[in-house]
Structure formats: structure tokens, C-alpha cells
mmCIF file of C-alpha atoms in Angstrom:
data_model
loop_
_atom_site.group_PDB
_atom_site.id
_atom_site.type_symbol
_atom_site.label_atom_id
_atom_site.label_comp_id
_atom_site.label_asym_id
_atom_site.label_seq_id
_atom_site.Cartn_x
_atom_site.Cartn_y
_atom_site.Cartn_z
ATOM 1 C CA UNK V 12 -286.532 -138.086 -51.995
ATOM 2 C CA UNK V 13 -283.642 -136.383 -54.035
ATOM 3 C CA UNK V 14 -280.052 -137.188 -54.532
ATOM 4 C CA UNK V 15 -277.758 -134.335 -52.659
ATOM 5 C CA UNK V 16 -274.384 -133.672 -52.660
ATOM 6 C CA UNK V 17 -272.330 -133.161 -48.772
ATOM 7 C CA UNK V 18 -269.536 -132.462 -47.651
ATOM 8 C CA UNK V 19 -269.503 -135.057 -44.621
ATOM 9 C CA UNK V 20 -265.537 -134.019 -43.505
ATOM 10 C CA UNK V 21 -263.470 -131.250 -44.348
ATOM 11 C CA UNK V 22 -261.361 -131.877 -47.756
ATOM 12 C CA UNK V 23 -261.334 -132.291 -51.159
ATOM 13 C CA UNK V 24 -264.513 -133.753 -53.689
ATOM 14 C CA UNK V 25 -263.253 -137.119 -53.118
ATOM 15 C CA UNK V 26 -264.912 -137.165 -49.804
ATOM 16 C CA UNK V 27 -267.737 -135.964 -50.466
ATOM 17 C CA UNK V 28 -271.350 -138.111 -49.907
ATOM 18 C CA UNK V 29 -273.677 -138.502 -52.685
ATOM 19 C CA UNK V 30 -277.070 -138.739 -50.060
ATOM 20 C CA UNK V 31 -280.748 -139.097 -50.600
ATOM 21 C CA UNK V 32 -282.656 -136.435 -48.534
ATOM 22 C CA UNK V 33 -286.103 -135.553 -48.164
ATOM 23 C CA UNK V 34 -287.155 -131.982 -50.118
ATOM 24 C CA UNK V 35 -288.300 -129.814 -47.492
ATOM 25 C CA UNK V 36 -291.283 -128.370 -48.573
ATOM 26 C CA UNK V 37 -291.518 -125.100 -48.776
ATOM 27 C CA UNK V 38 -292.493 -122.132 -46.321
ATOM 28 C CA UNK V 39 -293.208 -118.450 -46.210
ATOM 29 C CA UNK V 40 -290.452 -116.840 -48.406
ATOM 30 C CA UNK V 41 -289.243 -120.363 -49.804
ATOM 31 C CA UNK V 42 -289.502 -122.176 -52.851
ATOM 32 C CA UNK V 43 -288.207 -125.658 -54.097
ATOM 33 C CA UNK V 44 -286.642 -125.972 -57.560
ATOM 34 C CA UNK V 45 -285.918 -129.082 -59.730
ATOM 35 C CA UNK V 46 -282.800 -128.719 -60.583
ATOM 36 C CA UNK V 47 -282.591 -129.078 -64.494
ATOM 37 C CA UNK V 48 -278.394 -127.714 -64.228
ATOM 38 C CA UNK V 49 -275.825 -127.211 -61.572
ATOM 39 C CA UNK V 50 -273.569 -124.563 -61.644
ATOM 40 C CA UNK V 51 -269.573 -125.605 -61.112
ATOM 41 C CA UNK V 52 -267.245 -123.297 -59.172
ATOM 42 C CA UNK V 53 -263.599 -123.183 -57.240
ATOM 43 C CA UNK V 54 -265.547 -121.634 -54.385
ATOM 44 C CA UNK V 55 -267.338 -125.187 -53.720
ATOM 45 C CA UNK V 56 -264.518 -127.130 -53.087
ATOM 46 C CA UNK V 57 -261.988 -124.430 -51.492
ATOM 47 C CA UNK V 58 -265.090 -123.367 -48.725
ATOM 48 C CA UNK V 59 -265.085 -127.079 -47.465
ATOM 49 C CA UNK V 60 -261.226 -127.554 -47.775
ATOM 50 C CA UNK V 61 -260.879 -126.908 -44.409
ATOM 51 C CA UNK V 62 -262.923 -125.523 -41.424
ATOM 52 C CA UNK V 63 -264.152 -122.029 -42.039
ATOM 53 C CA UNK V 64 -265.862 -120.058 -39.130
ATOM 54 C CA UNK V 65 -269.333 -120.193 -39.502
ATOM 55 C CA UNK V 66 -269.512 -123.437 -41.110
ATOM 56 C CA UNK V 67 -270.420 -126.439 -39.599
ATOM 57 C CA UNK V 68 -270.662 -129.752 -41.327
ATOM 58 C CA UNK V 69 -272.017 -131.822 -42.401
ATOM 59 C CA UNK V 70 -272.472 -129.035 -45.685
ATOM 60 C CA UNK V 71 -274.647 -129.454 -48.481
ATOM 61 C CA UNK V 72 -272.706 -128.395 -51.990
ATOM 62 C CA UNK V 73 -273.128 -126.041 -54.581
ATOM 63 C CA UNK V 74 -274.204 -122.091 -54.691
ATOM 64 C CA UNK V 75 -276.262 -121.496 -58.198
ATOM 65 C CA UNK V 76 -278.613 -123.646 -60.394
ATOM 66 C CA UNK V 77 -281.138 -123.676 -63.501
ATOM 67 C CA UNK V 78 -283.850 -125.371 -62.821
ATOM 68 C CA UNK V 79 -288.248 -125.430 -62.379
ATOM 69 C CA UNK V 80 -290.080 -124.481 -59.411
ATOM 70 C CA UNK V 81 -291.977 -127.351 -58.291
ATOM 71 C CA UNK V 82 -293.497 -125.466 -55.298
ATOM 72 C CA UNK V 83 -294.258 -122.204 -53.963
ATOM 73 C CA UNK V 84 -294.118 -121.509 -50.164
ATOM 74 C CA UNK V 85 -297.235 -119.614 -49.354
ATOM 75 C CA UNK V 86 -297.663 -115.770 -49.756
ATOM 76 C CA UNK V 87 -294.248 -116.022 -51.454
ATOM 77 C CA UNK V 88 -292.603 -113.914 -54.829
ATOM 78 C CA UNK V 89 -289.428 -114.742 -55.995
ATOM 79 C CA UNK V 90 -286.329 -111.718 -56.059
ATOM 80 C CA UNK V 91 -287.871 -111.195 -59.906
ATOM 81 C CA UNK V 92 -291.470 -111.190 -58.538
ATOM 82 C CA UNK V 93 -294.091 -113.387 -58.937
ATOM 83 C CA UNK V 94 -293.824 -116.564 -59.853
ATOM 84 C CA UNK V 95 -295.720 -120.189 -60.060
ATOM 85 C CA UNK V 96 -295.164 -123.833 -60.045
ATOM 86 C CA UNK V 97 -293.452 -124.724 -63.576
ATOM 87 C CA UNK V 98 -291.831 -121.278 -64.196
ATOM 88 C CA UNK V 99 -288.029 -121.527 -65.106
ATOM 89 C CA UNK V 100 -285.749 -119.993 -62.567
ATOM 90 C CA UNK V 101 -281.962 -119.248 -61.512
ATOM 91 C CA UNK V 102 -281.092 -119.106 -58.276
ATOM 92 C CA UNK V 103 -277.808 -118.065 -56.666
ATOM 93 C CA UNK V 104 -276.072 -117.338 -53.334
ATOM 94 C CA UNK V 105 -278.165 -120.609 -52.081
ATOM 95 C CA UNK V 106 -277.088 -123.799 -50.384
ATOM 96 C CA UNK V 107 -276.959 -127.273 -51.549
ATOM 97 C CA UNK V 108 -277.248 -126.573 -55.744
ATOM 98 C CA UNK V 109 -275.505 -130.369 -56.012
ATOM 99 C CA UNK V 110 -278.847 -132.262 -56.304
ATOM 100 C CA UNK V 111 -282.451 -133.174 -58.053
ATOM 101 C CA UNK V 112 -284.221 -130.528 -56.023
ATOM 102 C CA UNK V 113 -283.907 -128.053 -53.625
ATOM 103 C CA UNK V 114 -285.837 -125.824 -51.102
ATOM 104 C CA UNK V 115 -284.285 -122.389 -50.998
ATOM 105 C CA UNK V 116 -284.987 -118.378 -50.059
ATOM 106 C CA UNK V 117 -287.137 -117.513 -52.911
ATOM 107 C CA UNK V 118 -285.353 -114.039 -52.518
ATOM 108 C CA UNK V 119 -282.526 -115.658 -54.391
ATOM 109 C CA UNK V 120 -284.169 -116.878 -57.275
ATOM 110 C CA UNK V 121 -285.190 -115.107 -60.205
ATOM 111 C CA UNK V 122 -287.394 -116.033 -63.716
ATOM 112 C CA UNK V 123 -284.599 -117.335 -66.302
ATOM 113 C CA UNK V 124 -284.500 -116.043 -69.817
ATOM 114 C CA UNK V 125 -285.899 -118.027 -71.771
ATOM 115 C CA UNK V 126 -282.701 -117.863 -74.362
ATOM 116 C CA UNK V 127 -280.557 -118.923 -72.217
ATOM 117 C CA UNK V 128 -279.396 -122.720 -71.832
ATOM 118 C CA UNK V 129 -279.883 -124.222 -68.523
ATOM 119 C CA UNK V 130 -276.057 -125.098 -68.107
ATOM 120 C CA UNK V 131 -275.319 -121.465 -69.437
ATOM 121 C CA UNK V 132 -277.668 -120.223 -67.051
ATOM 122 C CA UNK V 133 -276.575 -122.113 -63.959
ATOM 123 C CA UNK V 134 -272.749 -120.758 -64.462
ATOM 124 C CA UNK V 135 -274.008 -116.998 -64.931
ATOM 125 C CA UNK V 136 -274.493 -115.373 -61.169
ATOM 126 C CA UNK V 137 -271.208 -116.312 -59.109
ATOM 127 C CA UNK V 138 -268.815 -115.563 -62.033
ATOM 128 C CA UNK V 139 -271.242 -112.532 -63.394
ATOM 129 C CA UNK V 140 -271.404 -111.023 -60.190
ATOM 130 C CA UNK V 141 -267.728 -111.374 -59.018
ATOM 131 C CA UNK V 142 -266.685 -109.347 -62.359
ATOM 132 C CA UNK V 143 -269.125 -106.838 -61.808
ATOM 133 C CA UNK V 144 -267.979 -106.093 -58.303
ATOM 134 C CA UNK V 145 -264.311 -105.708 -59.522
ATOM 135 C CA UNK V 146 -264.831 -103.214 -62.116
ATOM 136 C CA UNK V 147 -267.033 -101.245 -59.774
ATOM 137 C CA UNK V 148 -264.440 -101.439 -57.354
ATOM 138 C CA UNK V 149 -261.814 -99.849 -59.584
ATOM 139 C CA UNK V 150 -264.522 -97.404 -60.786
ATOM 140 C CA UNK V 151 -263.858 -98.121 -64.830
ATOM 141 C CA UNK V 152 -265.134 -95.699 -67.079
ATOM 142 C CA UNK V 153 -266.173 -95.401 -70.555
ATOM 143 C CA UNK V 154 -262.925 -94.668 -72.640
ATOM 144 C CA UNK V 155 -260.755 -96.070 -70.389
ATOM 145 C CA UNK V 156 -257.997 -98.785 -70.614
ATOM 146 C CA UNK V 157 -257.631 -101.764 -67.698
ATOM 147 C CA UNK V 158 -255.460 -104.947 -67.249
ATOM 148 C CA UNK V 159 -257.484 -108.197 -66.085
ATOM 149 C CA UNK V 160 -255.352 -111.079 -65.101
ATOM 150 C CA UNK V 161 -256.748 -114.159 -66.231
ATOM 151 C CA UNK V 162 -258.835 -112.710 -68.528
ATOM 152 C CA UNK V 163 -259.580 -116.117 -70.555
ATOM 153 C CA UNK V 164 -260.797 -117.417 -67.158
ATOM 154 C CA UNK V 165 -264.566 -117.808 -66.009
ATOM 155 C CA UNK V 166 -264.743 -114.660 -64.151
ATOM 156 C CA UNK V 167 -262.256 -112.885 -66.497
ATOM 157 C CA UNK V 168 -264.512 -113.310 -69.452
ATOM 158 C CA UNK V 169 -267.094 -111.644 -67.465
ATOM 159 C CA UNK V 170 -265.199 -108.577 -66.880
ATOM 160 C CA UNK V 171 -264.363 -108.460 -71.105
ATOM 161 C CA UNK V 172 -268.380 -108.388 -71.488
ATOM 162 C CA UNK V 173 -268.947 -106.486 -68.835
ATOM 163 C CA UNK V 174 -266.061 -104.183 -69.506
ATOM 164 C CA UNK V 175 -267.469 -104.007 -73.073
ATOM 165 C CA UNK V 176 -270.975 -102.804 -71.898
ATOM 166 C CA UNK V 177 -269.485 -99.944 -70.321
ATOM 167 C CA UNK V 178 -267.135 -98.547 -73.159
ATOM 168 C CA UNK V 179 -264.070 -100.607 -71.178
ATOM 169 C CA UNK V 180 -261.083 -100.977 -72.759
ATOM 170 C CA UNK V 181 -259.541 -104.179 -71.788
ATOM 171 C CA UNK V 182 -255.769 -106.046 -71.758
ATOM 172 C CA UNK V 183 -255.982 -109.374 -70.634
ATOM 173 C CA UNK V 184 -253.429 -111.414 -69.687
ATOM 174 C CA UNK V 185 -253.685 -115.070 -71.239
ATOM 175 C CA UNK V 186 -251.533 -118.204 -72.683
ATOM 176 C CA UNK V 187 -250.984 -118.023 -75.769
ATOM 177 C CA UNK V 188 -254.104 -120.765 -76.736
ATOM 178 C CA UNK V 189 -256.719 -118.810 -75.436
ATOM 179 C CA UNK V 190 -256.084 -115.231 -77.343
ATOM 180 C CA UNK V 191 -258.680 -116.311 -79.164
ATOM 181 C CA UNK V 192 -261.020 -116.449 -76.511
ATOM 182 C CA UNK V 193 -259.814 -113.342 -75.297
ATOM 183 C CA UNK V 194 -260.524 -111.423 -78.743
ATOM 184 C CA UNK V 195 -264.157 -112.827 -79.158
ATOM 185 C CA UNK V 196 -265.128 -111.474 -76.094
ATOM 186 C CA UNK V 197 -263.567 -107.842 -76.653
ATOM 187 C CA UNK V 198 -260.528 -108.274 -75.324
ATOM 188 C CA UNK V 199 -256.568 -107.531 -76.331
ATOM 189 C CA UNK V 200 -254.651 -110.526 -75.577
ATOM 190 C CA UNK V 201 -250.891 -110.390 -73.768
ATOM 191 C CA UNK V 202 -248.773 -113.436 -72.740
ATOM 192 C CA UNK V 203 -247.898 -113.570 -69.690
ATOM 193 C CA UNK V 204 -244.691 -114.081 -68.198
ATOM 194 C CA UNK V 205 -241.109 -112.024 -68.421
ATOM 195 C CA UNK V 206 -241.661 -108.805 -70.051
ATOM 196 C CA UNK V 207 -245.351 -108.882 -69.211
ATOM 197 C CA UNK V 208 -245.468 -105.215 -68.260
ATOM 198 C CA UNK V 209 -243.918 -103.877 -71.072
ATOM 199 C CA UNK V 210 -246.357 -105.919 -73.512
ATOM 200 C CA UNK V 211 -249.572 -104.809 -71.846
ATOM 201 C CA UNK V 212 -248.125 -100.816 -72.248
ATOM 202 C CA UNK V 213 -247.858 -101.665 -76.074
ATOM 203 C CA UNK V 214 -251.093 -102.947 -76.027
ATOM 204 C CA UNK V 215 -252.851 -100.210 -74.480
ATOM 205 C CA UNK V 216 -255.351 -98.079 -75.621
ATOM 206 C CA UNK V 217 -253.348 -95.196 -73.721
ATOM 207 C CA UNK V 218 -252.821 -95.494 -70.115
ATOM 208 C CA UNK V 219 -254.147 -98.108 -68.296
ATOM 209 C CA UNK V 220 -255.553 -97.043 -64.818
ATOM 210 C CA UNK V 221 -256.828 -100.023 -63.191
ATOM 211 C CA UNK V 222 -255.917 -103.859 -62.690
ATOM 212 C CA UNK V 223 -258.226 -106.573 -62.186
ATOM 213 C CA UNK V 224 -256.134 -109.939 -60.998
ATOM 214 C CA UNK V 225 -258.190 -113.430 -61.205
ATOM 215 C CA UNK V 226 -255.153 -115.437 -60.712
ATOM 216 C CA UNK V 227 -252.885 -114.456 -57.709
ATOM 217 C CA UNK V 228 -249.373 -114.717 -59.219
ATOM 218 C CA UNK V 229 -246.358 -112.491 -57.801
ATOM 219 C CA UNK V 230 -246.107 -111.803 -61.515
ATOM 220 C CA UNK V 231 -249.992 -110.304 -61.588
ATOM 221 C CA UNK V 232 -249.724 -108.373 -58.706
ATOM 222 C CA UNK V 233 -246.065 -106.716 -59.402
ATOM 223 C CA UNK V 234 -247.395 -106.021 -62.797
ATOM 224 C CA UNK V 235 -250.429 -104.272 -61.449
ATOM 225 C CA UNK V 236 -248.544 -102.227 -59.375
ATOM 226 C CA UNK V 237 -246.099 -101.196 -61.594
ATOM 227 C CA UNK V 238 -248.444 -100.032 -64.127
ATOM 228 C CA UNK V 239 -251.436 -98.365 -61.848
ATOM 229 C CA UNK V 240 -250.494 -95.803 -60.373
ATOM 230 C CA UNK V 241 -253.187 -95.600 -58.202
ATOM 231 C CA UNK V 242 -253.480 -98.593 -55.813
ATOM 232 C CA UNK V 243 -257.754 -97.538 -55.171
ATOM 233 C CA UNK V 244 -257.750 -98.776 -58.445
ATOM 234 C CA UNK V 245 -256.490 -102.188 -58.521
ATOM 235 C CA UNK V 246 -258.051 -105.250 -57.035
ATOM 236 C CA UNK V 247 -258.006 -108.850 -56.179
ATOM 237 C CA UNK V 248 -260.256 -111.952 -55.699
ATOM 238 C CA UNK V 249 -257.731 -114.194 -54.890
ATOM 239 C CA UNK V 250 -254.157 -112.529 -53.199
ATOM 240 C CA UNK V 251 -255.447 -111.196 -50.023
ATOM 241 C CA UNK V 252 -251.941 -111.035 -48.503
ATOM 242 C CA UNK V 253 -250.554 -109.513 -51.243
ATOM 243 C CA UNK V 254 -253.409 -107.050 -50.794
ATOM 244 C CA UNK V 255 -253.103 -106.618 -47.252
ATOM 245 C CA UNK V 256 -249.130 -105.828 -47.493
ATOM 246 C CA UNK V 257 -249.756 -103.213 -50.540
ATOM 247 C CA UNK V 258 -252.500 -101.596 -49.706
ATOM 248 C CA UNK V 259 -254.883 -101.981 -52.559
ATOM 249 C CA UNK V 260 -258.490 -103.852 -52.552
ATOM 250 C CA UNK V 261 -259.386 -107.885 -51.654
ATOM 251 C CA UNK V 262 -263.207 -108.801 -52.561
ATOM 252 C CA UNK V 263 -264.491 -112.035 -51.524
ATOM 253 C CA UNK V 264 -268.200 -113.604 -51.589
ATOM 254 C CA UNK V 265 -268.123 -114.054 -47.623
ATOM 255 C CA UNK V 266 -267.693 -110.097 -46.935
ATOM 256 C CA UNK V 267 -271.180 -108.253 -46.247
ATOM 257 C CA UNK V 268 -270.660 -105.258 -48.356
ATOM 258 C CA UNK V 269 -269.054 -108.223 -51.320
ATOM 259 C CA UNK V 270 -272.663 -110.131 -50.583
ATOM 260 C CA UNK V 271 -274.945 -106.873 -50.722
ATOM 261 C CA UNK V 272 -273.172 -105.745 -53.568
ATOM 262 C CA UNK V 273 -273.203 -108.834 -55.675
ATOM 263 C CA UNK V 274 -276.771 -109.272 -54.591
ATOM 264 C CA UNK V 275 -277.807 -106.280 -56.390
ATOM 265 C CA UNK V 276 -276.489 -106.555 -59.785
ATOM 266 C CA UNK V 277 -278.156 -109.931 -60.224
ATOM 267 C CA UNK V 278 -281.474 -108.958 -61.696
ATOM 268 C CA UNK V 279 -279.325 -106.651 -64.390
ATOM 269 C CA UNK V 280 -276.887 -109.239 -65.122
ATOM 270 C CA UNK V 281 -279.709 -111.849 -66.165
ATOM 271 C CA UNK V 282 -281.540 -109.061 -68.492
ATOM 272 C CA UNK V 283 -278.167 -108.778 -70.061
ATOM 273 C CA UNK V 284 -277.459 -112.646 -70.744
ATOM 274 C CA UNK V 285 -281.419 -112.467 -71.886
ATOM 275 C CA UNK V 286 -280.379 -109.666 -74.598
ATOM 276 C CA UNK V 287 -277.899 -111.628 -75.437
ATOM 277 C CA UNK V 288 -275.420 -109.053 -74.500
ATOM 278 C CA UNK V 289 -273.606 -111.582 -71.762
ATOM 279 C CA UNK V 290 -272.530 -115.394 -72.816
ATOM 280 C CA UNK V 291 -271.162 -118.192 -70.654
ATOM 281 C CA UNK V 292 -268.985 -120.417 -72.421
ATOM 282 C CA UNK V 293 -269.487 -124.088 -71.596
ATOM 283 C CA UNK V 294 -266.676 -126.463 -71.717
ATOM 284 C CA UNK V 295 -268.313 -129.685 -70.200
ATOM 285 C CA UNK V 296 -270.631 -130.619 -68.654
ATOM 286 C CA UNK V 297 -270.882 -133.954 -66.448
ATOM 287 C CA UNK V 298 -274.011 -136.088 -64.764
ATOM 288 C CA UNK V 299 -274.919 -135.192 -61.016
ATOM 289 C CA UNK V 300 -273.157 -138.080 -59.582
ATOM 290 C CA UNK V 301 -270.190 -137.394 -61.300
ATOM 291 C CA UNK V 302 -269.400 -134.138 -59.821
ATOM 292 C CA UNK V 303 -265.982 -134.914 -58.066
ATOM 293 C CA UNK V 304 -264.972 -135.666 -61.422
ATOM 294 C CA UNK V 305 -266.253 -132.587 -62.877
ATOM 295 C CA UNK V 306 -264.533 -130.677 -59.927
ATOM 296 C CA UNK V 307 -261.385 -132.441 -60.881
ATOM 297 C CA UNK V 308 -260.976 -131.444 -64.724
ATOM 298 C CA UNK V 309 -261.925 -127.741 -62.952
ATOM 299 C CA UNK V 310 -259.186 -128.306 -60.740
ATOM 300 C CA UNK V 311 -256.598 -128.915 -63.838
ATOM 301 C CA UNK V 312 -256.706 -125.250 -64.946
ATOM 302 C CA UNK V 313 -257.902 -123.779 -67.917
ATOM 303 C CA UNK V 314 -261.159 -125.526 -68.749
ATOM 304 C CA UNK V 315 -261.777 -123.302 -71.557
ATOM 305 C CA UNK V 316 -265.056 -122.766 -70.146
ATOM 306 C CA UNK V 317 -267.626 -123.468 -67.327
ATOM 307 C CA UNK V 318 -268.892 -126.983 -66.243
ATOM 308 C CA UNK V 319 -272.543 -127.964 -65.489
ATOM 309 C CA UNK V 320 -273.909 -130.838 -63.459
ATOM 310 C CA UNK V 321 -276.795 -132.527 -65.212
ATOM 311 C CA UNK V 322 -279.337 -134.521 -62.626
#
């Protein structure tokens, strides 16, 4: 038996079911995992809000862990190849990361660094791979200057290290207590707020020619289309209206070409974070069965980094 988290009812944590479930053991294709760390994301709570087509409930919680493989469906590899009971794994785009073990698509798990701390390595794929989309969306080159929205943020500080890898220059947007953050990660901080446009000019390594928003404001997006020119070139995880009325890009984990793409870079993103090239900073991190209190100090803004669950 293991401990799993559900959503039971659409809504927020608090009604949520802590259950005990058998493991399924693993088939063809499949492997189980004991889950050593749980990632924590918005996307867990806001898919189970309310009801999404697709989706029926009751729905198990949580989309990438850390953890062991404590079986092996038969004639199986994993997405990094092969693989045996005790290796250390990631897994991401799965179902049901909330709990002591889990039986998943062994396409979706890969061998973990071994550098890299469970809890780090449980919050690398859904961020990692959301940042990586954006910038390839806007096509950012080497020697080139972009604006990221929220670039203090969980996904933003992916696109600064990511950004960085590629010869990126980056202005991110940011309160005041988190330019720090901002400049370890190889980023130029701006406040936001009144005059926001004319700051992230000064700042500017030259023109900048694409936009990355993380946060969704009026403020973001009016910015970002003020200063791009070119609306290919900016792009959006979160204002899908604003998007839709302006005519520039919307990416979201639940479209195909978003899933296929994201899909891809994992493998890459992983040998990074092994190099030590990619970092996930950890704010907090909370016991399994304390998860809707971990998802409400998420909720509060500005963590200052990401939150594991420990089983």
C-alpha cells in the first residue's frame, strides 16, 4: 500500500484526499518508483480548480518526482535507456507524483544525476521545460537582448540559465528583494511598475527583440508590446486572452505541439543540471501529508524558490 494524494471534487488543496492505494505493479513499458521527492507546481492545483475537458475525477496529484525504481515492467527501458531496480530516476509529465510510490510510463522517466538533490531534481522538468519552450518560441539568439517577466520566478530563473547557455542577454522584471536572485543567475534586474518600459530600454544590452511574460499583468503585456516590435517574438504562459486579442504566442503544457516539444528537451535539460550548468533553487520543502500546506505558502507569491514534498 502507499499513501496518494486525489483530488476527490473539483477545488482548491483543501479538498483534497490523502488515500492509501495499492501500487500497481508494473507492465510492458511501465515502471514503479519510490518516491524519495515530489515536485510542487501552480499547474497541480489550477488543473483541478475546476472541470477541465478530458479530466475526470477522482484525479491523482502531482506531475514530476525524484525517486528509486522499485520495479521494472518486463522488456521495458526507461526514456534514458536501460535501467534496473534501485537506479535513481526523474520522471515528469506523469500522474499522481503526490505519494510513496508510483507506477508510471517508463518513457517518462529518465536516470537522475547523481549531483543533483532529490528535491532539486523533482522541481527541474515542468519549470525547465516551460522556459525552454519560450525562448525557442521567440527564437533567441546568441548576442541578443530579451525581457522575461517574472524573471525571479520558478520558470523565470530557468529562462536566465537557459538564456545564459545560449549567449542570451536577459532583463528581468523583479521586486526590488529579489534583484539579487536575478543577478546570480545572469540576469539584469528592473522594478516593475510605472516607468517599467523606459527602465528595461536603459538596461538593455541594445535592443531588445523578444518578451517572455511569466506573470500575466496588463503592465507585462503592454510593456512587451511596446518594446518588441515584432509580436512572433513575444510570448506567454499565462495571458491567453491577452494573446488571443494581440496576436502574439500562448504556450501551455495541455497543447500537443507544447507536450512534444517539452518532451524533447528533457534528456538535455537533465545533462545540463548534471554539469552543473542548470540549478533549482529550493525554498522549502514540506512532508507528503502536508502538501495543501505546501501548496498554500506557493499560493502566497514569491516563494523565493521551489517546494518539495518529502514521503
Amino acid at each position: 500500500m502507499a499513501r496518494q494524494w486525489i483530488a476527490t471534487r473539483w477545488g482548491g488543496p483543501e479538498d483534497w484526499e490523502l488515500v492509501e492505494r495499492e501500487v500497481a505493479a508494473p507492465g510492458p513499458g511501465e515502471v514503479t518508483i519510490r518516491v524519495r521527492a515530489a515536485g510542487v507546481n501552480p499547474a497541480d492545483y489550477k488543473h483541478v480548480s475546476s472541470p477541465r475537458p478530458g479530466l475526470e475525477l477522482p484525479v491523482a496529484i502531482g506531475y514530476e518526482v525524484a525517486g528509486v525504481l522499485s520495479a521494472v515492467g518486463p522488456d521495458t527501458e526507461i526514456g534514458s535507456g536501460a535501467a534496473a531496480v534501485g537506479d535513481a530516476v526523474v520522471a515528469f509529465r506523469i500522474q499522481g507524483g503526490y505519494a510513496d510510490e508510483v507506477t508510471v510510463p517508463a518513457k517518462d522517466v529518465f536516470a537522475k544525476p547523481e549531483r543533483i538533490p532529490d528535491e532539486e531534481a523533482a522541481n527541474l522538468l515542468l519549470a525547465g521545460t516551460t522556459a525552454a519552450q519560450m525562448l525557442h518560441t521567440v527564437g533567441a539568439r546568441a548576442g541578443e537582448t530579451i525581457l522575461v517577466h517574472g524573471a525571479s520566478g520558478a520558470v523565470g530563473v530557468m529562462i536566465l540559465q537557459q538564456a545564459g547557455e545560449l549567449g542570451v542577454h536577459v532583463v528581468g522584471t523583479a521586486s526590488e528583494a529579489s534583484f539579487a536572485r536575478v543577478r546570480r543567475f545572469g540576469g539584469v534586474p528592473v522594478l516593475y511598475g510605472d516607468g517599467l518600459a523606459d527602465r528595461a530600454r536603459a538596461a538593455a544590452h541594445g535592443p531588445i527583440v523578444a518578451a517572455l511574460d511569466t506573470v500575466g499583468t496588463d503592465e507585462a503585456i503592454d510593456v512587451s508590446l511596446e518594446l518588441v516590435p515584432d509580436r512572433s517574438r513575444i510570448v506567454t504562459i499565462v495571458a491567453a486572452a491577452r494573446a488571443d486579442q494581440e496576436g502574439f504566442a500562448a504556450v501551455f503544457g495541455a497543447q500537443p505541439e507544447s507536450q512534444a516539444y517539452r518532451d524533447s528537451v528533457r534528456a538535455s535539460l537533465l545533462e545540463l543540471a548534471g554539469s552543473g550548468r542548470l540549478q533549482v533553487p529550493i525554498a522549502r520543502t514540506y512532508p507528503l501529508d502536508e502538501a495543501p500546506e505546501a501548496l498554500r505558502f506557493l499560493a502566497e507569491g514569491h516563494p523565493g524558490g521551489k517546494i518539495a514534498l518529502l514521503p
